């Protein structure tokens, strides 16, 4: 079995989306200067919103987060997928006229 057919089989078996994979790679490259675990301030910087907006998202469970003692942290990988999902959902909505 050559490499290409093995890759195609993996894509079929895992419902692998090459377009999503490319978007994840591009997003990761853009955010690779950030650590694996992010603070509220870093997420706000990435999303270009105020810190309080991120805190509101946490209170409403609108963003994936982890509580470490009293601190709130965000996994970079979770934030990447969350942003891509938000982008996908916003593209599916119709604009109001």
PDB file of C-alpha atoms in Angstrom:
ATOM      1  CA  UNK A   1       0.000   0.000   0.000  1.00  0.00           C
ATOM      2  CA  UNK A   2       1.494   3.326  -1.004  1.00  0.00           C
ATOM      3  CA  UNK A   3       1.464   6.414   1.194  1.00  0.00           C
ATOM      4  CA  UNK A   4      -1.260   8.221  -0.740  1.00  0.00           C
ATOM      5  CA  UNK A   5      -3.778   5.376  -0.517  1.00  0.00           C
ATOM      6  CA  UNK A   6      -3.043   4.985   3.207  1.00  0.00           C
ATOM      7  CA  UNK A   7      -3.708   8.710   3.682  1.00  0.00           C
ATOM      8  CA  UNK A   8      -6.973   8.487   1.725  1.00  0.00           C
ATOM      9  CA  UNK A   9      -8.081   5.530   3.848  1.00  0.00           C
ATOM     10  CA  UNK A  10      -7.360   7.463   7.057  1.00  0.00           C
ATOM     11  CA  UNK A  11      -9.374  10.403   5.739  1.00  0.00           C
ATOM     12  CA  UNK A  12     -12.375   8.193   4.939  1.00  0.00           C
ATOM     13  CA  UNK A  13     -12.241   6.244   8.209  1.00  0.00           C
ATOM     14  CA  UNK A  14     -11.912   9.301  10.455  1.00  0.00           C
ATOM     15  CA  UNK A  15     -14.165  11.635   8.445  1.00  0.00           C
ATOM     16  CA  UNK A  16     -11.101  13.844   8.199  1.00  0.00           C
ATOM     17  CA  UNK A  17     -11.799  17.271   6.747  1.00  0.00           C
ATOM     18  CA  UNK A  18      -8.688  18.502   4.898  1.00  0.00           C
ATOM     19  CA  UNK A  19     -10.086  22.049   4.625  1.00  0.00           C
ATOM     20  CA  UNK A  20     -10.636  22.210   8.392  1.00  0.00           C
ATOM     21  CA  UNK A  21      -7.191  20.732   8.947  1.00  0.00           C
ATOM     22  CA  UNK A  22      -5.648  23.476   6.816  1.00  0.00           C
ATOM     23  CA  UNK A  23      -7.587  26.157   8.708  1.00  0.00           C
ATOM     24  CA  UNK A  24      -6.399  24.722  12.030  1.00  0.00           C
ATOM     25  CA  UNK A  25      -2.804  24.759  10.781  1.00  0.00           C
ATOM     26  CA  UNK A  26      -3.105  28.380   9.649  1.00  0.00           C
ATOM     27  CA  UNK A  27      -4.722  29.423  12.929  1.00  0.00           C
ATOM     28  CA  UNK A  28      -2.078  27.592  14.934  1.00  0.00           C
ATOM     29  CA  UNK A  29       0.709  29.274  12.947  1.00  0.00           C
ATOM     30  CA  UNK A  30      -0.852  32.670  13.631  1.00  0.00           C
ATOM     31  CA  UNK A  31      -1.122  31.937  17.370  1.00  0.00           C
ATOM     32  CA  UNK A  32       1.999  29.876  18.006  1.00  0.00           C
ATOM     33  CA  UNK A  33       3.630  32.655  20.035  1.00  0.00           C
ATOM     34  CA  UNK A  34       1.035  32.007  22.753  1.00  0.00           C
ATOM     35  CA  UNK A  35       1.501  29.301  25.432  1.00  0.00           C
ATOM     36  CA  UNK A  36      -0.610  26.119  25.468  1.00  0.00           C
ATOM     37  CA  UNK A  37      -2.665  27.453  28.392  1.00  0.00           C
ATOM     38  CA  UNK A  38      -3.982  30.990  28.025  1.00  0.00           C
ATOM     39  CA  UNK A  39      -5.114  33.615  30.503  1.00  0.00           C
ATOM     40  CA  UNK A  40      -8.294  35.647  30.195  1.00  0.00           C
ATOM     41  CA  UNK A  41      -6.233  38.611  29.024  1.00  0.00           C
ATOM     42  CA  UNK A  42      -4.556  36.547  26.271  1.00  0.00           C
ATOM     43  CA  UNK A  43      -7.902  35.204  25.019  1.00  0.00           C
ATOM     44  CA  UNK A  44      -9.263  38.756  24.989  1.00  0.00           C
ATOM     45  CA  UNK A  45      -6.228  39.830  22.962  1.00  0.00           C
ATOM     46  CA  UNK A  46      -6.700  36.982  20.461  1.00  0.00           C
ATOM     47  CA  UNK A  47     -10.433  37.676  20.087  1.00  0.00           C
ATOM     48  CA  UNK A  48      -9.897  41.451  20.078  1.00  0.00           C
ATOM     49  CA  UNK A  49     -12.409  42.017  22.878  1.00  0.00           C
ATOM     50  CA  UNK A  50     -12.190  43.362  26.435  1.00  0.00           C
ATOM     51  CA  UNK A  51     -11.245  41.082  29.344  1.00  0.00           C
ATOM     52  CA  UNK A  52     -14.734  41.507  30.788  1.00  0.00           C
ATOM     53  CA  UNK A  53     -16.268  40.107  27.593  1.00  0.00           C
ATOM     54  CA  UNK A  54     -14.262  36.908  28.006  1.00  0.00           C
ATOM     55  CA  UNK A  55     -15.344  36.704  31.666  1.00  0.00           C
ATOM     56  CA  UNK A  56     -18.991  37.047  30.586  1.00  0.00           C
ATOM     57  CA  UNK A  57     -18.494  34.245  28.030  1.00  0.00           C
ATOM     58  CA  UNK A  58     -17.119  32.075  30.841  1.00  0.00           C
ATOM     59  CA  UNK A  59     -20.058  32.870  33.150  1.00  0.00           C
ATOM     60  CA  UNK A  60     -22.480  31.973  30.338  1.00  0.00           C
ATOM     61  CA  UNK A  61     -20.472  28.839  29.358  1.00  0.00           C
ATOM     62  CA  UNK A  62     -20.064  30.231  25.842  1.00  0.00           C
ATOM     63  CA  UNK A  63     -16.337  29.490  25.620  1.00  0.00           C
ATOM     64  CA  UNK A  64     -14.332  26.394  26.590  1.00  0.00           C
ATOM     65  CA  UNK A  65     -12.360  26.985  29.789  1.00  0.00           C
ATOM     66  CA  UNK A  66     -10.638  25.208  32.671  1.00  0.00           C
ATOM     67  CA  UNK A  67     -10.755  26.239  36.326  1.00  0.00           C
ATOM     68  CA  UNK A  68      -7.408  25.818  38.100  1.00  0.00           C
ATOM     69  CA  UNK A  69      -8.026  26.661  41.729  1.00  0.00           C
ATOM     70  CA  UNK A  70      -9.388  30.187  41.512  1.00  0.00           C
ATOM     71  CA  UNK A  71      -7.848  30.906  38.118  1.00  0.00           C
ATOM     72  CA  UNK A  72      -9.573  30.512  34.764  1.00  0.00           C
ATOM     73  CA  UNK A  73      -7.418  29.145  31.946  1.00  0.00           C
ATOM     74  CA  UNK A  74      -8.086  28.333  28.317  1.00  0.00           C
ATOM     75  CA  UNK A  75      -6.408  25.626  26.231  1.00  0.00           C
ATOM     76  CA  UNK A  76      -5.022  27.142  23.031  1.00  0.00           C
ATOM     77  CA  UNK A  77      -6.249  24.153  21.000  1.00  0.00           C
ATOM     78  CA  UNK A  78      -9.790  24.562  22.388  1.00  0.00           C
ATOM     79  CA  UNK A  79      -9.777  28.262  21.555  1.00  0.00           C
ATOM     80  CA  UNK A  80      -8.630  27.584  17.987  1.00  0.00           C
ATOM     81  CA  UNK A  81     -11.473  25.113  17.394  1.00  0.00           C
ATOM     82  CA  UNK A  82     -13.955  27.400  19.182  1.00  0.00           C
ATOM     83  CA  UNK A  83     -12.998  30.324  16.934  1.00  0.00           C
ATOM     84  CA  UNK A  84     -13.277  28.201  13.792  1.00  0.00           C
ATOM     85  CA  UNK A  85     -16.693  26.941  14.911  1.00  0.00           C
ATOM     86  CA  UNK A  86     -17.841  30.506  15.597  1.00  0.00           C
ATOM     87  CA  UNK A  87     -16.628  31.558  12.155  1.00  0.00           C
ATOM     88  CA  UNK A  88     -18.449  28.644  10.519  1.00  0.00           C
ATOM     89  CA  UNK A  89     -21.686  29.434  12.376  1.00  0.00           C
ATOM     90  CA  UNK A  90     -21.527  33.134  11.491  1.00  0.00           C
ATOM     91  CA  UNK A  91     -21.098  32.305   7.805  1.00  0.00           C
ATOM     92  CA  UNK A  92     -24.264  30.152   7.882  1.00  0.00           C
ATOM     93  CA  UNK A  93     -26.435  32.980   9.265  1.00  0.00           C
ATOM     94  CA  UNK A  94     -28.332  35.146   6.851  1.00  0.00           C
ATOM     95  CA  UNK A  95     -27.784  38.873   7.001  1.00  0.00           C
ATOM     96  CA  UNK A  96     -30.675  41.111   7.971  1.00  0.00           C
ATOM     97  CA  UNK A  97     -31.666  43.624   5.334  1.00  0.00           C
TER      98      UNK A  97
END
